Coordinates of C-alpha atoms in Angstrom, one line a residue:
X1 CA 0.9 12.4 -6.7
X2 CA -2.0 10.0 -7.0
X3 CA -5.3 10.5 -7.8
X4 CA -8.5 8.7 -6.7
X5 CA -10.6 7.7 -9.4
X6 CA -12.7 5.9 -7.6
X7 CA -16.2 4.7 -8.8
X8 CA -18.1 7.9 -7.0
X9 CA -15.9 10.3 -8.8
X10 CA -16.7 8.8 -11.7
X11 CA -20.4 8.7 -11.1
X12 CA -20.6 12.0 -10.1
X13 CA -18.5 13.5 -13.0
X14 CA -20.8 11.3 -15.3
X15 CA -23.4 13.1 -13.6
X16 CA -22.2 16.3 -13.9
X17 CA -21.5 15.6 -17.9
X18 CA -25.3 15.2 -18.0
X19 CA -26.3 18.1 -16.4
X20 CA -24.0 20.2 -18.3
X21 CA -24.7 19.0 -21.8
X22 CA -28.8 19.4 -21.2
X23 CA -28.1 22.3 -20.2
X24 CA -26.2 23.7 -22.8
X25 CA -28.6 22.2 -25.4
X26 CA -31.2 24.2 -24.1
X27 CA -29.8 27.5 -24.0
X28 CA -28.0 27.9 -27.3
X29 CA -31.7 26.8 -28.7
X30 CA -33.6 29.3 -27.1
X31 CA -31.8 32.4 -29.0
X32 CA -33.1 30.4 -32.6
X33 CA -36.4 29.3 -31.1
X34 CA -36.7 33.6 -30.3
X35 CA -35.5 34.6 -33.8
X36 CA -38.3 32.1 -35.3
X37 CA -40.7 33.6 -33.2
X38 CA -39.7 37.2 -33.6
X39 CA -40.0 36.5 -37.7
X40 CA -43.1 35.2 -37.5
X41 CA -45.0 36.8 -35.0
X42 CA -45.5 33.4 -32.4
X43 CA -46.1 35.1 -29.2
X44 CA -48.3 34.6 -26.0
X45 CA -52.2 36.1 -26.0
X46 CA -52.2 39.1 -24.3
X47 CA -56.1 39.3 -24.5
X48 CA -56.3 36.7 -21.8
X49 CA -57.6 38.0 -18.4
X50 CA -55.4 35.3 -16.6
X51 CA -51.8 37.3 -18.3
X52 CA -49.8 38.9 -16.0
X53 CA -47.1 40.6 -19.2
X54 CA -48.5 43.5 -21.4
X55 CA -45.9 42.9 -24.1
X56 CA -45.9 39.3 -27.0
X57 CA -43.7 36.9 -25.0
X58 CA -43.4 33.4 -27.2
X59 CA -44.3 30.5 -25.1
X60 CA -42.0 28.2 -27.5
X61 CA -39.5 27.8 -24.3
X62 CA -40.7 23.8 -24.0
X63 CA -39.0 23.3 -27.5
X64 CA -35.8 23.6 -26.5
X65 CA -36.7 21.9 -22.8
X66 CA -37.9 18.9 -25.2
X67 CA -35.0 18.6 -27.6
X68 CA -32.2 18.9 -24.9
X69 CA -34.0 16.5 -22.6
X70 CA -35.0 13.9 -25.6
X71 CA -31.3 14.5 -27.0
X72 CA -29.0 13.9 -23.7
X73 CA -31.3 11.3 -22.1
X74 CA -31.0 8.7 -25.9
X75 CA -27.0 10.2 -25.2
X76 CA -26.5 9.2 -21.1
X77 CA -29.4 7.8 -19.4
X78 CA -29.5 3.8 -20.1
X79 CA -32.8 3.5 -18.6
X80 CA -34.0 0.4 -20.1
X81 CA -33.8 -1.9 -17.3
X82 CA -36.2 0.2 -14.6
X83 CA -38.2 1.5 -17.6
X84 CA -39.0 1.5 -21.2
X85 CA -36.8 3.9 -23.0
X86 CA -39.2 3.8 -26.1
X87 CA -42.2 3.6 -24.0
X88 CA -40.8 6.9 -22.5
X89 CA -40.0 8.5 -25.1
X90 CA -43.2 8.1 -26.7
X91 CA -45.0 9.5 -24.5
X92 CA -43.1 12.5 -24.3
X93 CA -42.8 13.0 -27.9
X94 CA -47.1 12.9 -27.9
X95 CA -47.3 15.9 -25.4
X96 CA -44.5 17.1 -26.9
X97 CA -46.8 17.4 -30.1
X98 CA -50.5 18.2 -28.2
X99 CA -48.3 20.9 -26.3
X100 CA -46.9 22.5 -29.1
X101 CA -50.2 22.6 -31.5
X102 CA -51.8 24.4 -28.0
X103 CA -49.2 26.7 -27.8
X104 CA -49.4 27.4 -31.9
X105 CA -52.8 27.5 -32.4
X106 CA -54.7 26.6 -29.3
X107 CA -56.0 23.1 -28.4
X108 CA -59.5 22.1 -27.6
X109 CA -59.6 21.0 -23.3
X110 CA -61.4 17.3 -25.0
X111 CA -58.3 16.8 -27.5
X112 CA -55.4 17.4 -24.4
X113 CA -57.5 15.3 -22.2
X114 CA -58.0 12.4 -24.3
X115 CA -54.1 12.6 -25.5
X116 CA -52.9 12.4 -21.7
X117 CA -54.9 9.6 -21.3
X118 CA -53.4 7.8 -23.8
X119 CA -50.2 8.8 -23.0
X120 CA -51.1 7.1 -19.4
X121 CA -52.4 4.5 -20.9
X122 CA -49.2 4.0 -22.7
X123 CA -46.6 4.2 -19.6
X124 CA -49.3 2.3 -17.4
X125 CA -49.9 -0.9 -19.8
X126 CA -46.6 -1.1 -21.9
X127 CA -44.0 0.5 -19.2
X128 CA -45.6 -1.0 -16.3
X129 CA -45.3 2.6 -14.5
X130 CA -48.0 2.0 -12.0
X131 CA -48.6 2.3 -8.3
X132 CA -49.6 -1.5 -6.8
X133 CA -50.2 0.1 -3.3
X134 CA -51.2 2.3 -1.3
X135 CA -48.8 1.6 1.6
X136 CA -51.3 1.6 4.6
X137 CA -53.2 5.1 3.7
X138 CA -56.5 5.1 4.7
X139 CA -55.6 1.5 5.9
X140 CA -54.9 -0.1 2.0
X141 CA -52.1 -2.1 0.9
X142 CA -52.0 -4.2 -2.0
X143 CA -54.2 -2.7 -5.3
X144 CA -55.4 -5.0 -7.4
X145 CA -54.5 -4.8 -11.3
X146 CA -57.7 -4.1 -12.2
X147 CA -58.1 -0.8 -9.8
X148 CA -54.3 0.3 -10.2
X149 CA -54.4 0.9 -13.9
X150 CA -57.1 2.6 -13.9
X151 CA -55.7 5.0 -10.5
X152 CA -52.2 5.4 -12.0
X153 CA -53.5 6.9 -15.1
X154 CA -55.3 9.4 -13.3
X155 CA -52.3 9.9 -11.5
X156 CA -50.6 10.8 -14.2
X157 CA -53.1 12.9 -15.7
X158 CA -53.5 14.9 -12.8
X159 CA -49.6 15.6 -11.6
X160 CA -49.2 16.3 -15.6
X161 CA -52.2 19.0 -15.6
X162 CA -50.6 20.0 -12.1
X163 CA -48.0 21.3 -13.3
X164 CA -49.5 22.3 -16.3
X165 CA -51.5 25.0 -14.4
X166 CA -48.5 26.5 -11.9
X167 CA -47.3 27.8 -15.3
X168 CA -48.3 31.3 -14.7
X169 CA -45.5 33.8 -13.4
X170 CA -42.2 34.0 -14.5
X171 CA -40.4 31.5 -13.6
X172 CA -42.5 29.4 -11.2
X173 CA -42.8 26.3 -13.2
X174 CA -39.0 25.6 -14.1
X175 CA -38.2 26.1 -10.7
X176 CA -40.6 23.8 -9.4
X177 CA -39.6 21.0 -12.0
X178 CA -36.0 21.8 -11.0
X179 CA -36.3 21.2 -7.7
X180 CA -38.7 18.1 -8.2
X181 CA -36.6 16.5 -10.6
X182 CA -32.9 17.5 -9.0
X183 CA -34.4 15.9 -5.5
X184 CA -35.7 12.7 -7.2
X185 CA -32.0 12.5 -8.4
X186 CA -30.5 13.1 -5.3
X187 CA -32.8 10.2 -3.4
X188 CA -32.3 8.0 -7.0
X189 CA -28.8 7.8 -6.2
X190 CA -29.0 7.2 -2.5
X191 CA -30.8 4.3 -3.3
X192 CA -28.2 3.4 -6.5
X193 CA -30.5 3.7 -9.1
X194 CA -27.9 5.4 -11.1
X195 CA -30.3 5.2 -14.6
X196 CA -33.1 6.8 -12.9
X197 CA -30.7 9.3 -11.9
X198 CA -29.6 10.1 -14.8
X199 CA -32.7 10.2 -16.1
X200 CA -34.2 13.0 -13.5
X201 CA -30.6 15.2 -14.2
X202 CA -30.9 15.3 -18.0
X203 CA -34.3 17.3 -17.0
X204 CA -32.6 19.7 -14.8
X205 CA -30.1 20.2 -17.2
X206 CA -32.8 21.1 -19.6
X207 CA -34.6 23.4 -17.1
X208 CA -31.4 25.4 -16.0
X209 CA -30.9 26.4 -19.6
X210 CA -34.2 27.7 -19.9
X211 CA -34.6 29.3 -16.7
X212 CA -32.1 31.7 -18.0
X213 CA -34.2 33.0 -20.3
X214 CA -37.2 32.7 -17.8
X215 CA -36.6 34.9 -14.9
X216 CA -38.0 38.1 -15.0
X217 CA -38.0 40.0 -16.9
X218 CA -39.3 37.0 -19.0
X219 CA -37.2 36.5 -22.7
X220 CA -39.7 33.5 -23.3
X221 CA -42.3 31.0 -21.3
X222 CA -42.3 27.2 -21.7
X223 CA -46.0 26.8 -22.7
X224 CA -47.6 23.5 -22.1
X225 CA -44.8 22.2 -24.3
X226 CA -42.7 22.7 -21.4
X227 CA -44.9 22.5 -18.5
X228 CA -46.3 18.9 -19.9
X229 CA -43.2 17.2 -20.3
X230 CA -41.6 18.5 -17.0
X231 CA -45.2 17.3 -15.2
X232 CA -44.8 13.8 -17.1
X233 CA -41.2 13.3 -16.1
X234 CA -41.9 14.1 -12.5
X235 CA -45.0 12.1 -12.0
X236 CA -43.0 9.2 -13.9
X237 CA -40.6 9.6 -11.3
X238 CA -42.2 9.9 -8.0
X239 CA -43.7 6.5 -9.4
X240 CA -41.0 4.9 -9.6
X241 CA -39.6 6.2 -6.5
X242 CA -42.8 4.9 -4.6
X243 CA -42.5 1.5 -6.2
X244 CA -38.7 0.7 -5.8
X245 CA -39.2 1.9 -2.1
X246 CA -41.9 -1.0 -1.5
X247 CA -41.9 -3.2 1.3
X248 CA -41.6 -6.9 -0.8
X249 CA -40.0 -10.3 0.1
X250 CA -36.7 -9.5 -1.7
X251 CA -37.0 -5.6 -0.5
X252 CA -37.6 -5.9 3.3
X253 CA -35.5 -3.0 4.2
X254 CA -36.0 0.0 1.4
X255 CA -33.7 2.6 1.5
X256 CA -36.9 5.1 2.1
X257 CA -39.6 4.7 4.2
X258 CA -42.7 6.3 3.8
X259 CA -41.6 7.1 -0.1
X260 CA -45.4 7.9 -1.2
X261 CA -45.7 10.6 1.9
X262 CA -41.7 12.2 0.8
X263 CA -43.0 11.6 -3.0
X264 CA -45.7 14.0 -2.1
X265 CA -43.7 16.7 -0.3
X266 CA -41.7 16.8 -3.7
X267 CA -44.7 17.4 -5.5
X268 CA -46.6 19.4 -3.0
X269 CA -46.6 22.7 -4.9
X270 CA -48.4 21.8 -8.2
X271 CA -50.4 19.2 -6.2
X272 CA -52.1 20.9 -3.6
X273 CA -52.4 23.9 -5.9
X274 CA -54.3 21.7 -8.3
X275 CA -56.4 20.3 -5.6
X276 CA -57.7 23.6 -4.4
X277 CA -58.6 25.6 -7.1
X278 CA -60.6 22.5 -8.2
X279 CA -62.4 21.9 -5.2
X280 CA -63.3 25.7 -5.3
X281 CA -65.2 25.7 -8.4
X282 CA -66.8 22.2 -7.9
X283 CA -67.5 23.9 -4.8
X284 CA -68.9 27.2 -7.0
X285 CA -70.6 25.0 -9.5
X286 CA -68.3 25.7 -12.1
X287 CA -66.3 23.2 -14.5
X288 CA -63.0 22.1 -12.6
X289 CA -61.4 23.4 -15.3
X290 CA -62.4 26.6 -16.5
X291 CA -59.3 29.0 -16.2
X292 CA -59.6 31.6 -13.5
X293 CA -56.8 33.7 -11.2
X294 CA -57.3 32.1 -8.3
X295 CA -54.1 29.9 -8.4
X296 CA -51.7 30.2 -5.3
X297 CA -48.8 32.3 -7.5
X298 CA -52.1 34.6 -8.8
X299 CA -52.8 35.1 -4.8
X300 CA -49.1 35.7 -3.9
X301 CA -49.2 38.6 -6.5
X302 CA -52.1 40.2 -5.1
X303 CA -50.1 40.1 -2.0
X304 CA -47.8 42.2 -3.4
X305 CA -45.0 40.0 -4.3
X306 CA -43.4 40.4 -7.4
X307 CA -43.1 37.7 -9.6
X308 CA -39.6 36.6 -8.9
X309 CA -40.4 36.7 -5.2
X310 CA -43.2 34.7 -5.7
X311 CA -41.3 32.1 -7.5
X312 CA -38.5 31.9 -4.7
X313 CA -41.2 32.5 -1.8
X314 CA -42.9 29.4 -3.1
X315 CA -39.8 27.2 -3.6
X316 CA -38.6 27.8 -0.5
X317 CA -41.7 26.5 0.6
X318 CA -41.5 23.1 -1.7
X319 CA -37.9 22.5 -0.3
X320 CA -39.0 23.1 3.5
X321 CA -42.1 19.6 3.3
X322 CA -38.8 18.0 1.1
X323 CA -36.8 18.5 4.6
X324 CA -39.7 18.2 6.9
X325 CA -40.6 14.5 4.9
X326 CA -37.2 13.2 5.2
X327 CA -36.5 14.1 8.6
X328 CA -39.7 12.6 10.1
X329 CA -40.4 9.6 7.1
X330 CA -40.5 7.8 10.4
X331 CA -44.4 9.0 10.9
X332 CA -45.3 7.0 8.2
X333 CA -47.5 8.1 5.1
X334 CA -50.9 8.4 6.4
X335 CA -49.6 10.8 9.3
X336 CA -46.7 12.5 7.2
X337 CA -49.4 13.3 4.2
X338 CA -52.6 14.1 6.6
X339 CA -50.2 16.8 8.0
X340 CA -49.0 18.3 4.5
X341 CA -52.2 19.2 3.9
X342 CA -53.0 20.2 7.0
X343 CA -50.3 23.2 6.7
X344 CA -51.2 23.6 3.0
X345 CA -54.5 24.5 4.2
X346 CA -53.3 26.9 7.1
X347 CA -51.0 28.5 4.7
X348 CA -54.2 29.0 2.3
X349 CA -56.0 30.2 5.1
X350 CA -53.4 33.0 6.0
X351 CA -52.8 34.0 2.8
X352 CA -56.4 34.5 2.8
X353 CA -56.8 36.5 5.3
X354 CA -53.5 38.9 4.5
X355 CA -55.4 39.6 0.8
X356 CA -58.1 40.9 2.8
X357 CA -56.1 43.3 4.8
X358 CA -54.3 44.3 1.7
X359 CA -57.2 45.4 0.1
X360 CA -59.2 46.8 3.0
X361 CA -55.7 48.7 3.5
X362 CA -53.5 49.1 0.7
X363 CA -51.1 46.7 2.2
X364 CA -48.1 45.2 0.5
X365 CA -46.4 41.8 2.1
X366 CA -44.0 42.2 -0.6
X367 CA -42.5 45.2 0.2
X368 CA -40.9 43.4 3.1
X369 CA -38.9 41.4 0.6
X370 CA -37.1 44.0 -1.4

């Protein structure tokens, strides 16, 4: 009998070694990283108003996120040719430190701020991580260097916070980042970009151990050591997914079109999310970022939902604009991200509207989901 060990096998096996070895990092960390905790007493704030648990759950989870990623990415992803390995690595390895003091002993908002900006300084100036267009929305093409370092890094800032801030039921954020960083994957190695690839799967790898620790009822939550990392990785990504998708005089036929509209859909959760609930206190007069419950997985609660059908209701949601952007990238981005938001807003405004039945009523939309 033969046997076809052809190149794809291979790739995908290679893949698959990835995935596996992340993930087994991570979960035979977590049950230390919970004895360590247990000893000495690490656990989440339950004074908070914004807590949804009435027990100490330690919020150390992005430890072992940040080891298994750091470990099988030096191990299996060879990324030094589309981007910096030590440039990468650096960054991470900052949050990884701002994250961890904030989830140890609280960080001042100034302090995080200023460390994400360096860290985008860092991937923007010395890994050249950077978006040089704008692909026709609102009519703009070409950026100029001195106006896309200065947008990147906000960029980053912002998808990093993003995801940052859907940290709040069980669950929620690794599934996101799963599904961000398994889809970026996917499209990397459509387009053969077999590092980047490889890259994005030793982040799901660290994810999928976690999550089993993660679903409710919660063993232990990321923190922002988790949630930063994850948002840096993705934002790196979509990046570099926009940019290697670029219309250029050797690239006159990317494998993508309209990659910064399908960049978005990937990210549409934490993004959107993010934009709201800052618009709403500009909007109130209050400081964009002054904690409050008015985050879409808060509102899906008060629905009735619990928090694993929250999670699910929400990716389901992510992975239906990841389908509706591939199957009509043909739109192009200004009409493919104009409508996003369009439906974001409509599903805002119905999910309005059912909170106020629910509490005029006593209501539940959760009920119809188990």
């Amino acid at each position: 009998m033969n046997f076809d060990f052809s190149f794809v096998n291979i790739e995908w096996v290679y893949y698959l070694v990835v995935i596996a070895v992340s993930a087994f990092v991570s979960f035979i960390s977590i049950p230390s990283i919970l004895f360590v905790a247990r000893e000495r007493h690490l656990y989440d704030d339950l004074h908070s108003h914004r807590k949804e648990h009435d027990h100490g759950i330690p919020r150390l989870g992005g430890v072992a996120i940040f080891c298994s990623f750091t470990i099988v990415s030096l191990l299996f992803a060879k990324y030094d040719s589309v981007l910096p390995t030590n440039v990468l690595l650096t960054s991470c390895i900052i949050l990884f430190a701002v994250g961890l003091k904030d989830d140890l002993a609280g960080s001042g908002p100034g302090t995080k701020f200023f460390m994400q900006f360096l860290v985008g300084t860092i991937l923007v100036l010395m890994g050249d991580v950077r978006l040089t267009s704008l692909y026709g929305v609102f009519d703009v093409q070409s950026i100029p260097f001195y106006l896309s370092v200065p947008v990147s890094i906000i960029i980053i800032m912002f998808i990093v916070n993003a995801f940052n801030l859907i940290d709040g039921i069980d669950g929620l954020a690794g599934t996101i980042g799963l599904i961000v960083n398994l889809t970026f994957a996917v499209l990397f190695i459509h387009m053969g970009q077999i590092e980047l690839a490889a890259l994005a799967f030793s982040m799901v790898g660290a994810i999928i151990g976690f999550l089993y620790y993660n679903y409710t009822p919660a063993k232990i939550f990321m923190g922002d050591t988790g949630s930063l990392l994850i948002g840096l990785i993705s934002v790196v990504l979509a990046i570099k997914f926009i940019e290697l998708n670029k219309f250029t005089a050797a690239n006159y036929a990317p494998t993508f079109y309209s990659a910064p509209a399908t960049a978005v859909a990937v990210i549409i959760i934490p993004l959107f999310d993010t934009f709201r609930v800052f618009f709403l206190r500009v909007i109130k007069k209050q400081s964009p970022f002054k904690a409050d419950r008015n985050h879409i997985h808060h509102r899906i609660l008060k629905l009735g939902f619990t928090h694993l059908q929250g999670t699910f209701a929400l990716a389901l949601t992510n992975l239906l604009f990841i389908y509706v952007a591939l199957t009509l990238r043909s739109w192009g981005n200004f009409g493919l991200i104009f409508m996003f938001f369009g439906i974001c807003i409509v599903i805002n405004w119905g999910t309005t509207v059912l909170i106020r039945i629910k509490e005029r009523k006593g209501f539940k939309v959760g009920y119809f989901f188990g």
